[in-house]
PDB file of C-alpha atoms and ligand atoms in Angstrom:
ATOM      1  CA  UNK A   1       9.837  -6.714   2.659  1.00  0.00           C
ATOM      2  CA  UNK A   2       9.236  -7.353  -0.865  1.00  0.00           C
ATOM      3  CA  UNK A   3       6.854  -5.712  -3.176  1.00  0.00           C
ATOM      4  CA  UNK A   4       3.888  -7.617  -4.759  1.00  0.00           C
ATOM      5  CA  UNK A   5       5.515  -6.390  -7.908  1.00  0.00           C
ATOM      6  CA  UNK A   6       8.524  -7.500  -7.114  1.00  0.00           C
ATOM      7  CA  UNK A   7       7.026 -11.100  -6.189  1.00  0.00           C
ATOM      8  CA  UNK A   8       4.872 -11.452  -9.144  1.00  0.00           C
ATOM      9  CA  UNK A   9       7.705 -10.363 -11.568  1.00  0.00           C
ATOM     10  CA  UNK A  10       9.982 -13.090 -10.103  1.00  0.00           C
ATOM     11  CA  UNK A  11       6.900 -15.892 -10.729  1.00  0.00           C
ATOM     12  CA  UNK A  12       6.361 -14.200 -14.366  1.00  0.00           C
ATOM     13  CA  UNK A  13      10.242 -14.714 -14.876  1.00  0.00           C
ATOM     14  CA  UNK A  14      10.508 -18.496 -13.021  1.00  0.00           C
ATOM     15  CA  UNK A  15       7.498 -19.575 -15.252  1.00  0.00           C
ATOM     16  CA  UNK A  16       8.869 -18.180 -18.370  1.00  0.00           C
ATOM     17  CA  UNK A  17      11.844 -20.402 -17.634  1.00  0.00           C
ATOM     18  CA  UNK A  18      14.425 -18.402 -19.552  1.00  0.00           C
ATOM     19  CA  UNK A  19      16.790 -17.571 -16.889  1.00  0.00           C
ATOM     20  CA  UNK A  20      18.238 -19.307 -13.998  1.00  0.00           C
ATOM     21  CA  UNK A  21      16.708 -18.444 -10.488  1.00  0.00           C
ATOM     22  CA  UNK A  22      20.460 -16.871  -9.647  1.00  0.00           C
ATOM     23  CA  UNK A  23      19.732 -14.686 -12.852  1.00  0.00           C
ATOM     24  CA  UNK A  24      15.759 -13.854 -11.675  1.00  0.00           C
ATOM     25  CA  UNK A  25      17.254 -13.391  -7.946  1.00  0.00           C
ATOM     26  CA  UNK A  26      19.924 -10.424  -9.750  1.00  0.00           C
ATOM     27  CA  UNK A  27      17.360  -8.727 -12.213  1.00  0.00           C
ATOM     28  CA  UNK A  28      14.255  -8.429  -9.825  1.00  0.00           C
ATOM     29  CA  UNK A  29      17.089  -7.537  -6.935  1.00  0.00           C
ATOM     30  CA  UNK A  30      15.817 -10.235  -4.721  1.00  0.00           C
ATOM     31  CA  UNK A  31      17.821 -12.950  -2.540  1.00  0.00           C
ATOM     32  CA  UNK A  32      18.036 -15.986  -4.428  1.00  0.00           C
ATOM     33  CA  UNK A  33      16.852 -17.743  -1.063  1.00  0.00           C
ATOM     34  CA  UNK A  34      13.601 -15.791  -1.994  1.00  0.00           C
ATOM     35  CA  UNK A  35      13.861 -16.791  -5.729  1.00  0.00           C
ATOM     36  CA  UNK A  36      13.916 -20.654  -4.379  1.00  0.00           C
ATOM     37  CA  UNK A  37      10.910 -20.338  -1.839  1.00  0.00           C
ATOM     38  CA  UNK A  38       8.514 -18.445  -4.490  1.00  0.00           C
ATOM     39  CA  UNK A  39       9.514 -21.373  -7.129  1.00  0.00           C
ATOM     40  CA  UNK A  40       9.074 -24.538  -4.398  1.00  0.00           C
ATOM     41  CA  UNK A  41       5.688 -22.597  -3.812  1.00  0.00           C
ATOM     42  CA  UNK A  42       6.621 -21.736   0.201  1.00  0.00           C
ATOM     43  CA  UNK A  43       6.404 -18.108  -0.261  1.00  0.00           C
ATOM     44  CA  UNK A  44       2.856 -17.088  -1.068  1.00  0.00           C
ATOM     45  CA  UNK A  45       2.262 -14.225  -3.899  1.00  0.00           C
ATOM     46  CA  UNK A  46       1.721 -11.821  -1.339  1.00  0.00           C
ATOM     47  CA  UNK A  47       4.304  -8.522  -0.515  1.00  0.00           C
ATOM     48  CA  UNK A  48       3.672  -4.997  -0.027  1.00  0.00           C
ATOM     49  CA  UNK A  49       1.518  -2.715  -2.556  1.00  0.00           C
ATOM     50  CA  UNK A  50       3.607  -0.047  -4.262  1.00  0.00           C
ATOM     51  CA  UNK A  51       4.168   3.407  -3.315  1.00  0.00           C
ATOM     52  CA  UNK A  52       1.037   4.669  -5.223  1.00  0.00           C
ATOM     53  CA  UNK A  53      -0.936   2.312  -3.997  1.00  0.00           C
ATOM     54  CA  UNK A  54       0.243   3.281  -0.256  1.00  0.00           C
ATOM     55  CA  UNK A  55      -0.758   6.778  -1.314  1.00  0.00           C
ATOM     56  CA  UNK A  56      -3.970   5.869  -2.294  1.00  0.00           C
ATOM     57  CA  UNK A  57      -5.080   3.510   0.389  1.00  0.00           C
ATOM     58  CA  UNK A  58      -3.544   6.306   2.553  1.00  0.00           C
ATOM     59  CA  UNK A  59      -6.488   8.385   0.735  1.00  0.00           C
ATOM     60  CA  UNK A  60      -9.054   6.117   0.955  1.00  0.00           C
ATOM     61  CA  UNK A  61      -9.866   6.026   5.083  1.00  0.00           C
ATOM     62  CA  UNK A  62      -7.863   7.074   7.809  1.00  0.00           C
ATOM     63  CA  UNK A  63      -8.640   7.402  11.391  1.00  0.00           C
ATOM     64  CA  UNK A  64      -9.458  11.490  12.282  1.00  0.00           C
ATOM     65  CA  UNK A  65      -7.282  12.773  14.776  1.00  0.00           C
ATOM     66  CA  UNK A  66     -10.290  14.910  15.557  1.00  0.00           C
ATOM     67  CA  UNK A  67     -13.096  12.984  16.506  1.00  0.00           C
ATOM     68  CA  UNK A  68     -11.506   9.510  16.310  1.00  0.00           C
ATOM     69  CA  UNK A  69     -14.214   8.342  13.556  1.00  0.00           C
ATOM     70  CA  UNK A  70     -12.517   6.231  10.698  1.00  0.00           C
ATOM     71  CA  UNK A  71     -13.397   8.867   7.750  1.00  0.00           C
ATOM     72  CA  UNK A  72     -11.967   9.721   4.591  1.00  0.00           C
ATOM     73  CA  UNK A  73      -9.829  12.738   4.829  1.00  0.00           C
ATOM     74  CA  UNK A  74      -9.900  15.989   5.908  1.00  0.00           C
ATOM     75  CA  UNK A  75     -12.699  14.876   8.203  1.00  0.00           C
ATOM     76  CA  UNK A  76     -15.688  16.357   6.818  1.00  0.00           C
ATOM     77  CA  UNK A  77     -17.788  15.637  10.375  1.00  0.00           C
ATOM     78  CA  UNK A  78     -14.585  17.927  12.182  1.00  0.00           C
ATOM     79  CA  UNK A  79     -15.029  20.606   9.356  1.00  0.00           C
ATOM     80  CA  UNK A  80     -18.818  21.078   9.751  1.00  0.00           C
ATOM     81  CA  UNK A  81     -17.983  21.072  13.702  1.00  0.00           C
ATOM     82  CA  UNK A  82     -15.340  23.923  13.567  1.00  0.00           C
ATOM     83  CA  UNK A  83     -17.490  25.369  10.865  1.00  0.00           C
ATOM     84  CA  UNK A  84     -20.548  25.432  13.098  1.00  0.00           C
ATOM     85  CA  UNK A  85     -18.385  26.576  15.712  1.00  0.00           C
ATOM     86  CA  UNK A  86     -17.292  29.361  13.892  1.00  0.00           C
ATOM     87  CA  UNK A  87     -20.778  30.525  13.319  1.00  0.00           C
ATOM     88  CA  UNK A  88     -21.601  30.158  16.480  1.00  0.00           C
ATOM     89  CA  UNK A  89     -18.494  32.556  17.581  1.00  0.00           C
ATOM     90  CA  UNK A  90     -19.748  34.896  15.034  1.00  0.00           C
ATOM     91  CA  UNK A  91     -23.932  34.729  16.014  1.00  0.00           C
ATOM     92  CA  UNK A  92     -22.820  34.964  19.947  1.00  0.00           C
ATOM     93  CA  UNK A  93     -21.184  38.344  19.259  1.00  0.00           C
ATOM     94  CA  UNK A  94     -23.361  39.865  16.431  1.00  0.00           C
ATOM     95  CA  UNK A  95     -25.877  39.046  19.760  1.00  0.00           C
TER      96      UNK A  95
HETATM   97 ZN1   ZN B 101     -13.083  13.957  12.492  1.00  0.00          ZN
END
């Protein structure tokens, strides 16, 4: 799978005209059957974000292995659990 900077660099490079797609397919480090479907317009502008944006999306929500809620991580609902829980532990045998 190709990366959307990947993509858009090989549309920058077809529109700019300068080199052949052959040339676009070697310096982007594409297939030139790629080169041919972004330029005829069958290959939408779409590919995968890059690595930092994988990070950051990875940052952004995630599903908690805890309580199954769709949170940002660490689960702050699963931290105030085991934090009340801990309490608890602690109240129950200062009792
Ligand atoms: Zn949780």
């Amino acid at each position: 799978m190709l990366t959307i900077e990947q993509v858009v660099e090989v549309k920058r490079l077809l529109d700019e005209g300068r080199l052949s797609r052959r040339g676009i397919a070697r310096a982007v480090g594409v297939s030139r059957g790629t080169v041919d479907k972004i330029a005829n317009g069958k290959r939408g502008l779409v590919g995968i974000p890059p690595a930092e944006d994988l990070l950051e999306r990875s940052a952004i929500a995630q599903r908690c292995p805890g309580c199954g809620g769709r949170v940002f991580m660490p689960c702050v609902y699963c931290e105030a659990v085991a934090h009340r829980g801990a309490v608890a532990g602690v109240e129950s045998r200062a009792a």
